[in-house]
């Protein structure tokens, strides 16, 4: 029988942005089995949405070899916020591209002028296609004068996760 705490945890997981996908996945089967009977009369939509999310995050078991590119950027001091804003706009649009599995923007903690763009491409043609998009061309033009030095990149092959479900954004995922 589900306790009041279980229902509270279920609602918290469903609505909170502070839980990682893995935390949700780890406790989802327990919560669904222990609270489904109690929650369904209250709100069947919550259980349905959680089940759908769980399935979409775990059903993609296709083995993949993705091209992972780490782009290292040092921007001029004082341009960090403008660079971040332009990079986030580019990342939002890039994450929608067919050939991109992930597009992450990270900033160094102890030196806020340093960024890494983590670009994960589904095939070898995707980087060239990405560089022809309007949002990439706008980003490149916008940040050109912000660069303290030319950006550099390293290319990697993924080994883990080895399946697309570990990389790809779930359909309709909210990323912010």
Coordinates of N, CA and C in Angstrom, one line a residue:
X1 N 0.8 -1.2 0.0 CA 0.0 0.0 0.0 C 0.9 1.2 0.0
X2 N 0.5 2.2 -0.8 CA 1.3 3.4 -1.0 C 1.1 4.3 0.3
X3 N 2.2 4.9 0.7 CA 2.1 5.9 1.8 C 1.9 7.3 1.3
X4 N 1.6 8.2 2.2 CA 1.5 9.6 1.8 C 2.9 10.1 1.3
X5 N 3.9 9.6 1.9 CA 5.3 10.0 1.5 C 5.6 9.6 0.1
X6 N 5.2 8.4 -0.3 CA 5.4 7.9 -1.7 C 4.7 8.8 -2.7
X7 N 3.4 9.2 -2.4 CA 2.7 10.1 -3.3 C 3.4 11.4 -3.4
X8 N 3.8 12.0 -2.3 CA 4.5 13.2 -2.3 C 5.8 13.1 -3.1
X9 N 6.6 12.0 -3.0 CA 7.8 11.8 -3.8 C 7.4 11.8 -5.3
X10 N 6.3 11.1 -5.6 CA 5.9 10.9 -7.0 C 5.6 12.3 -7.6
X11 N 4.8 13.1 -6.8 CA 4.4 14.4 -7.3 C 5.7 15.3 -7.4
X12 N 6.6 15.2 -6.5 CA 7.8 16.0 -6.5 C 8.7 15.6 -7.7
X13 N 8.8 14.3 -8.0 CA 9.6 13.9 -9.1 C 9.0 14.4 -10.4
X14 N 7.6 14.3 -10.5 CA 6.9 14.7 -11.7 C 7.1 16.1 -12.0
X15 N 7.1 17.0 -11.0 CA 7.1 18.4 -11.2 C 8.4 19.1 -11.0
X16 N 9.4 18.5 -10.4 CA 10.6 19.2 -10.0 C 11.6 19.1 -11.1
X17 N 12.4 20.2 -11.3 CA 13.5 20.3 -12.2 C 14.8 19.9 -11.5
X18 N 14.7 19.6 -10.2 CA 16.0 19.3 -9.5 C 16.3 17.9 -9.5
X19 N 15.5 17.0 -10.0 CA 15.8 15.6 -10.1 C 16.4 15.3 -11.5
X20 N 17.5 14.5 -11.5 CA 18.0 14.1 -12.8 C 17.2 13.0 -13.4
X21 N 17.4 12.8 -14.7 CA 16.7 11.7 -15.4 C 17.0 10.4 -14.8
X22 N 18.2 10.2 -14.4 CA 18.6 8.9 -13.8 C 17.9 8.7 -12.4
X23 N 17.8 9.7 -11.6 CA 17.1 9.6 -10.3 C 15.6 9.2 -10.5
X24 N 15.0 9.8 -11.5 CA 13.6 9.5 -11.8 C 13.5 8.0 -12.2
X25 N 14.4 7.6 -13.2 CA 14.4 6.3 -13.7 C 14.6 5.2 -12.5
X26 N 15.5 5.6 -11.6 CA 15.8 4.6 -10.5 C 14.7 4.4 -9.6
X27 N 13.9 5.4 -9.3 CA 12.8 5.2 -8.4 C 11.4 5.0 -9.1
X28 N 11.4 5.3 -10.4 CA 10.1 5.2 -11.0 C 9.4 3.9 -10.9
X29 N 10.0 2.8 -11.2 CA 9.3 1.5 -11.1 C 8.7 1.3 -9.7
X30 N 9.5 1.6 -8.7 CA 9.0 1.4 -7.3 C 7.8 2.3 -7.1
X31 N 7.9 3.6 -7.4 CA 6.8 4.5 -7.2 C 5.6 4.1 -8.0
X32 N 5.8 3.7 -9.2 CA 4.6 3.4 -10.0 C 3.9 2.2 -9.5
X33 N 4.7 1.2 -9.1 CA 4.0 0.0 -8.6 C 3.4 0.2 -7.2
X34 N 4.0 1.0 -6.4 CA 3.5 1.2 -5.0 C 2.4 2.3 -4.9
X35 N 2.3 3.2 -5.9 CA 1.4 4.3 -5.8 C 0.3 4.3 -6.9
X36 N 0.4 3.5 -7.9 CA -0.5 3.6 -9.0 C -1.9 3.5 -8.6
X37 N -2.3 2.6 -7.7 CA -3.7 2.4 -7.3 C -4.2 3.7 -6.6
X38 N -3.3 4.2 -5.8 CA -3.7 5.4 -5.0 C -3.7 6.7 -5.9
X39 N -2.8 6.8 -6.8 CA -2.7 8.0 -7.6 C -3.7 8.0 -8.7
X40 N -4.0 6.9 -9.3 CA -4.9 6.9 -10.5 C -6.2 7.6 -10.2
X41 N -6.9 7.3 -9.1 CA -8.2 8.1 -8.9 C -7.9 9.6 -8.7
X42 N -6.8 10.0 -8.2 CA -6.5 11.4 -8.0 C -6.2 12.0 -9.3
X43 N -5.3 11.4 -10.1 CA -4.9 12.0 -11.4 C -4.3 11.0 -12.3
X44 N -5.0 10.4 -13.2 CA -4.5 9.4 -14.1 C -3.5 9.9 -15.0
X45 N -3.6 11.2 -15.3 CA -2.6 11.9 -16.2 C -1.2 11.8 -15.7
X46 N -1.0 12.0 -14.4 CA 0.4 11.9 -13.9 C 1.0 10.5 -14.1
X47 N 0.3 9.5 -13.8 CA 0.8 8.1 -14.0 C 1.1 7.9 -15.5
X48 N 0.2 8.3 -16.3 CA 0.3 8.1 -17.8 C 1.5 8.8 -18.3
X49 N 1.7 10.1 -17.9 CA 2.9 10.8 -18.3 C 4.2 10.3 -17.8
X50 N 4.2 9.8 -16.6 CA 5.4 9.2 -16.0 C 5.8 7.9 -16.8
X51 N 4.8 7.1 -17.1 CA 5.0 5.8 -17.8 C 5.5 6.1 -19.2
X52 N 4.9 7.1 -19.8 CA 5.4 7.4 -21.2 C 6.8 8.0 -21.2
X53 N 7.1 8.8 -20.2 CA 8.5 9.3 -20.1 C 9.5 8.2 -19.8
X54 N 9.1 7.3 -18.9 CA 10.0 6.2 -18.6 C 10.2 5.3 -19.8
X55 N 9.2 5.0 -20.6 CA 9.3 4.2 -21.8 C 10.2 4.9 -22.8
X56 N 10.0 6.2 -23.1 CA 10.7 6.9 -24.1 C 12.2 7.0 -23.7
X57 N 12.5 7.0 -22.4 CA 13.9 7.2 -22.0 C 14.6 5.8 -22.0
X58 N 13.9 4.7 -22.0 CA 14.6 3.4 -21.9 C 14.4 2.5 -23.0
X59 N 13.6 2.8 -24.0 CA 13.3 1.8 -25.1 C 14.3 1.9 -26.2
X60 N 15.1 2.9 -26.3 CA 16.0 3.1 -27.5 C 17.3 2.3 -27.2
X61 N 17.4 1.1 -27.7 CA 18.5 0.2 -27.4 C 19.4 0.0 -28.7
X62 N 19.1 0.8 -29.7 CA 19.9 0.7 -30.9 C 21.4 1.1 -30.6
X63 N 22.3 0.2 -31.0 CA 23.7 0.5 -30.8 C 24.1 1.6 -31.8
X64 N 24.9 2.5 -31.3 CA 25.3 3.6 -32.1 C 26.8 3.9 -32.0
X65 N 27.3 4.5 -33.0 CA 28.7 5.1 -33.0 C 28.5 6.6 -33.4
X66 N 28.5 7.4 -32.4 CA 28.3 8.9 -32.6 C 29.7 9.6 -32.6
X67 N 29.7 10.7 -33.3 CA 30.9 11.6 -33.3 C 30.7 12.6 -32.3
X68 N 31.6 12.6 -31.3 CA 31.5 13.6 -30.2 C 32.6 14.6 -30.4
X69 N 32.2 15.9 -30.5 CA 33.1 17.0 -30.7 C 33.0 17.9 -29.5
X70 N 34.2 18.2 -28.9 CA 34.3 19.1 -27.8 C 35.0 20.4 -28.4
X71 N 34.3 21.5 -28.4 CA 34.8 22.7 -29.0 C 35.2 23.6 -27.8
X72 N 36.4 24.0 -27.7 CA 37.0 24.8 -26.6 C 37.0 26.2 -27.0
X73 N 36.4 27.1 -26.2 CA 36.3 28.5 -26.5 C 36.8 29.3 -25.3
X74 N 37.6 30.3 -25.6 CA 37.9 31.3 -24.6 C 37.4 32.6 -25.2
X75 N 36.5 33.2 -24.4 CA 36.0 34.5 -24.9 C 36.7 35.7 -24.1
X76 N 36.6 36.9 -24.7 CA 37.2 38.0 -24.0 C 36.5 38.3 -22.7
X77 N 37.3 38.7 -21.7 CA 36.7 39.1 -20.4 C 35.7 40.2 -20.7
X78 N 34.5 40.1 -20.0 CA 33.5 41.0 -20.2 C 32.4 40.6 -21.2
X79 N 32.7 39.6 -22.0 CA 31.8 39.2 -23.0 C 31.1 37.8 -22.7
X80 N 31.4 37.3 -21.5 CA 30.9 36.0 -21.1 C 29.4 35.9 -21.2
X81 N 28.6 36.9 -20.7 CA 27.2 36.8 -20.8 C 26.6 36.8 -22.2
X82 N 27.2 37.7 -23.0 CA 26.8 37.8 -24.4 C 27.1 36.5 -25.2
X83 N 28.3 36.0 -24.9 CA 28.7 34.7 -25.5 C 27.8 33.6 -25.1
X84 N 27.5 33.5 -23.8 CA 26.6 32.5 -23.3 C 25.2 32.6 -24.0
X85 N 24.7 33.8 -24.0 CA 23.3 34.0 -24.6 C 23.3 33.6 -26.1
X86 N 24.3 33.9 -26.9 CA 24.4 33.5 -28.3 C 24.5 32.0 -28.4
X87 N 25.4 31.5 -27.5 CA 25.6 30.0 -27.6 C 24.4 29.2 -27.2
X88 N 23.6 29.7 -26.2 CA 22.4 29.0 -25.8 C 21.4 29.1 -26.9
X89 N 21.3 30.2 -27.6 CA 20.3 30.3 -28.7 C 20.7 29.3 -29.8
X90 N 22.0 29.2 -30.1 CA 22.5 28.3 -31.1 C 22.2 26.8 -30.6
X91 N 22.5 26.5 -29.4 CA 22.3 25.2 -28.9 C 20.8 24.8 -28.9
X92 N 19.9 25.7 -28.6 CA 18.5 25.4 -28.6 C 18.0 24.9 -30.0
X93 N 18.5 25.7 -31.0 CA 18.1 25.3 -32.4 C 18.9 24.1 -32.8
X94 N 20.1 24.0 -32.5 CA 21.0 22.8 -32.9 C 20.4 21.5 -32.3
X95 N 19.9 21.5 -31.1 CA 19.3 20.3 -30.5 C 18.1 19.8 -31.3
X96 N 17.5 20.6 -32.1 CA 16.4 20.2 -32.9 C 16.8 19.6 -34.3
X97 N 18.1 19.7 -34.6 CA 18.5 19.1 -35.9 C 18.5 17.6 -35.9
X98 N 18.1 17.1 -37.1 CA 18.0 15.6 -37.3 C 19.3 14.9 -37.0
X99 N 20.4 15.5 -37.3 CA 21.7 14.8 -37.2 C 22.4 15.0 -35.9
X100 N 21.8 15.7 -34.9 CA 22.4 16.0 -33.6 C 21.7 15.2 -32.5
X101 N 22.5 14.5 -31.8 CA 21.9 13.7 -30.6 C 21.9 14.6 -29.4
X102 N 23.0 15.4 -29.2 CA 23.1 16.3 -28.0 C 23.9 17.5 -28.5
X103 N 23.6 18.6 -27.7 CA 24.4 19.8 -28.0 C 24.4 20.6 -26.6
X104 N 25.5 20.4 -25.9 CA 25.6 20.9 -24.5 C 26.5 22.2 -24.5
X105 N 26.2 23.1 -23.7 CA 27.0 24.3 -23.5 C 27.4 24.3 -22.0
X106 N 28.7 24.2 -21.7 CA 29.2 24.2 -20.3 C 30.3 25.3 -20.2
X107 N 30.3 25.9 -19.0 CA 31.2 27.0 -18.7 C 32.1 26.6 -17.5
X108 N 33.4 26.9 -17.6 CA 34.3 26.6 -16.6 C 34.0 27.4 -15.3
X109 N 34.1 26.7 -14.2 CA 33.7 27.3 -12.9 C 34.7 28.4 -12.5
X110 N 36.0 28.0 -12.5 CA 37.0 28.9 -12.0 C 37.6 29.9 -13.0
X111 N 37.1 29.9 -14.2 CA 37.4 30.9 -15.3 C 36.2 31.0 -16.2
X112 N 35.3 31.9 -15.9 CA 34.1 32.0 -16.7 C 34.3 32.5 -18.1
X113 N 35.5 32.8 -18.5 CA 35.7 33.1 -20.0 C 35.9 31.8 -20.8
X114 N 36.0 30.7 -20.2 CA 36.2 29.4 -20.9 C 34.9 28.6 -20.9
X115 N 34.6 28.1 -22.1 CA 33.4 27.3 -22.4 C 33.8 26.1 -23.2
X116 N 33.0 25.1 -23.1 CA 33.1 23.9 -24.0 C 31.7 23.6 -24.5
X117 N 31.7 23.5 -25.9 CA 30.5 23.1 -26.5 C 30.6 21.6 -26.8
X118 N 29.7 20.8 -26.3 CA 29.8 19.4 -26.5 C 28.7 19.0 -27.5
X119 N 29.2 18.7 -28.7 CA 28.3 18.4 -29.8 C 28.4 17.0 -30.2
X120 N 27.3 16.3 -30.1 CA 27.2 14.8 -30.4 C 26.4 14.6 -31.7
X121 N 27.1 14.2 -32.7 CA 26.5 14.0 -34.0 C 26.2 12.5 -34.3
X122 N 25.1 12.3 -35.0 CA 24.6 10.9 -35.2 C 25.3 10.3 -36.4
X123 N 25.9 11.1 -37.3 CA 26.6 10.6 -38.4 C 27.7 11.6 -38.9
X124 N 28.5 11.1 -39.8 CA 29.6 11.9 -40.3 C 29.2 13.1 -41.1
X125 N 28.0 13.1 -41.7 CA 27.5 14.2 -42.5 C 26.9 15.4 -41.7
X126 N 26.6 15.0 -40.5 CA 25.8 16.0 -39.6 C 26.6 17.3 -39.3
X127 N 28.0 17.2 -39.0 CA 28.7 18.4 -38.7 C 28.6 19.4 -39.9
X128 N 28.8 19.0 -41.1 CA 28.8 19.9 -42.2 C 27.4 20.5 -42.4
X129 N 26.3 19.6 -42.2 CA 25.0 20.1 -42.3 C 24.7 21.2 -41.2
X130 N 25.2 20.9 -40.0 CA 25.0 21.9 -38.9 C 25.6 23.2 -39.3
X131 N 26.8 23.2 -39.9 CA 27.5 24.4 -40.2 C 26.9 25.2 -41.3
X132 N 25.9 24.7 -42.0 CA 25.1 25.4 -43.0 C 23.8 26.0 -42.5
X133 N 23.5 25.7 -41.3 CA 22.2 26.2 -40.7 C 22.3 27.7 -40.4
X134 N 21.1 28.3 -40.5 CA 21.0 29.8 -40.2 C 21.4 30.1 -38.8
X135 N 21.0 29.3 -37.8 CA 21.4 29.6 -36.4 C 22.9 29.4 -36.2
X136 N 23.6 28.5 -36.8 CA 25.0 28.4 -36.6 C 25.7 29.6 -37.3
X137 N 25.3 29.9 -38.5 CA 25.9 31.1 -39.2 C 25.7 32.4 -38.3
X138 N 24.5 32.5 -37.8 CA 24.3 33.7 -36.9 C 25.2 33.6 -35.7
X139 N 25.3 32.5 -35.0 CA 26.1 32.3 -33.9 C 27.6 32.7 -34.2
X140 N 28.1 32.1 -35.3 CA 29.5 32.3 -35.7 C 29.8 33.8 -35.9
X141 N 28.9 34.5 -36.6 CA 29.0 35.9 -36.8 C 28.9 36.7 -35.5
X142 N 28.0 36.4 -34.7 CA 27.7 37.1 -33.4 C 28.9 37.0 -32.5
X143 N 29.5 35.8 -32.3 CA 30.6 35.6 -31.4 C 32.0 35.9 -31.9
X144 N 32.1 36.1 -33.2 CA 33.5 36.3 -33.8 C 34.4 37.3 -33.0
X145 N 33.8 38.4 -32.7 CA 34.6 39.5 -32.0 C 34.8 39.2 -30.5
X146 N 34.1 38.2 -30.0 CA 34.1 37.9 -28.6 C 35.3 36.9 -28.3
X147 N 35.8 36.3 -29.3 CA 36.9 35.3 -29.1 C 38.2 35.9 -28.7
X148 N 38.7 35.4 -27.5 CA 40.1 35.9 -27.1 C 41.1 35.2 -27.9
X149 N 40.8 34.0 -28.4 CA 41.7 33.2 -29.3 C 40.9 32.3 -30.2
X150 N 41.5 31.8 -31.2 CA 40.7 30.9 -32.1 C 40.2 29.7 -31.3
X151 N 39.0 29.3 -31.6 CA 38.4 28.1 -30.9 C 39.1 26.9 -31.4
X152 N 39.2 25.8 -30.6 CA 39.8 24.6 -31.0 C 38.8 23.5 -30.7
X153 N 39.0 22.3 -31.4 CA 38.1 21.2 -31.2 C 38.8 19.9 -31.2
X154 N 38.3 19.0 -30.4 CA 38.8 17.6 -30.4 C 37.6 16.7 -30.7
X155 N 37.9 15.6 -31.5 CA 36.8 14.7 -31.9 C 37.0 13.4 -31.2
X156 N 35.9 12.8 -30.7 CA 35.9 11.6 -30.0 C 34.8 10.6 -30.6
X157 N 35.0 9.3 -30.3 CA 34.1 8.3 -30.6 C 33.5 7.9 -29.3
X158 N 32.1 7.7 -29.3 CA 31.5 7.3 -28.0 C 31.7 5.8 -27.8
X159 N 31.9 5.5 -26.5 CA 31.9 4.1 -26.1 C 30.8 3.8 -25.1
X160 N 30.4 4.8 -24.3 CA 29.4 4.6 -23.3 C 28.7 6.0 -23.1
X161 N 27.4 6.1 -23.2 CA 26.5 5.1 -23.5 C 26.7 4.6 -24.9
X162 N 26.4 3.3 -25.1 CA 26.6 2.7 -26.4 C 25.3 2.6 -27.2
X163 N 24.2 3.1 -26.6 CA 22.9 3.0 -27.3 C 22.4 4.5 -27.5
X164 N 21.6 4.7 -28.5 CA 21.1 6.0 -28.8 C 20.3 6.6 -27.6
X165 N 19.6 5.8 -26.8 CA 18.8 6.2 -25.7 C 19.6 7.0 -24.6
X166 N 20.9 6.7 -24.6 CA 21.7 7.4 -23.6 C 22.2 8.7 -24.1
X167 N 22.0 9.1 -25.3 CA 22.4 10.3 -25.9 C 21.3 11.2 -26.4
X168 N 20.4 10.7 -27.1 CA 19.3 11.5 -27.8 C 18.4 12.1 -26.8
X169 N 18.0 13.3 -27.1 CA 16.9 14.0 -26.3 C 15.6 13.2 -26.6
X170 N 14.9 12.9 -25.6 CA 13.5 12.3 -25.8 C 12.7 13.3 -26.6
X171 N 11.8 12.7 -27.4 CA 10.9 13.5 -28.2 C 10.1 14.4 -27.3
X172 N 10.1 15.7 -27.7 CA 9.4 16.7 -27.0 C 9.9 17.1 -25.6
X173 N 11.2 16.7 -25.3 CA 11.8 17.0 -24.0 C 12.0 18.5 -23.8
X174 N 11.7 18.9 -22.6 CA 12.0 20.3 -22.2 C 13.4 20.3 -21.7
X175 N 14.2 21.2 -22.3 CA 15.6 21.2 -22.0 C 16.0 22.4 -21.1
X176 N 15.0 23.3 -20.8 CA 15.3 24.4 -19.9 C 14.2 24.5 -18.9

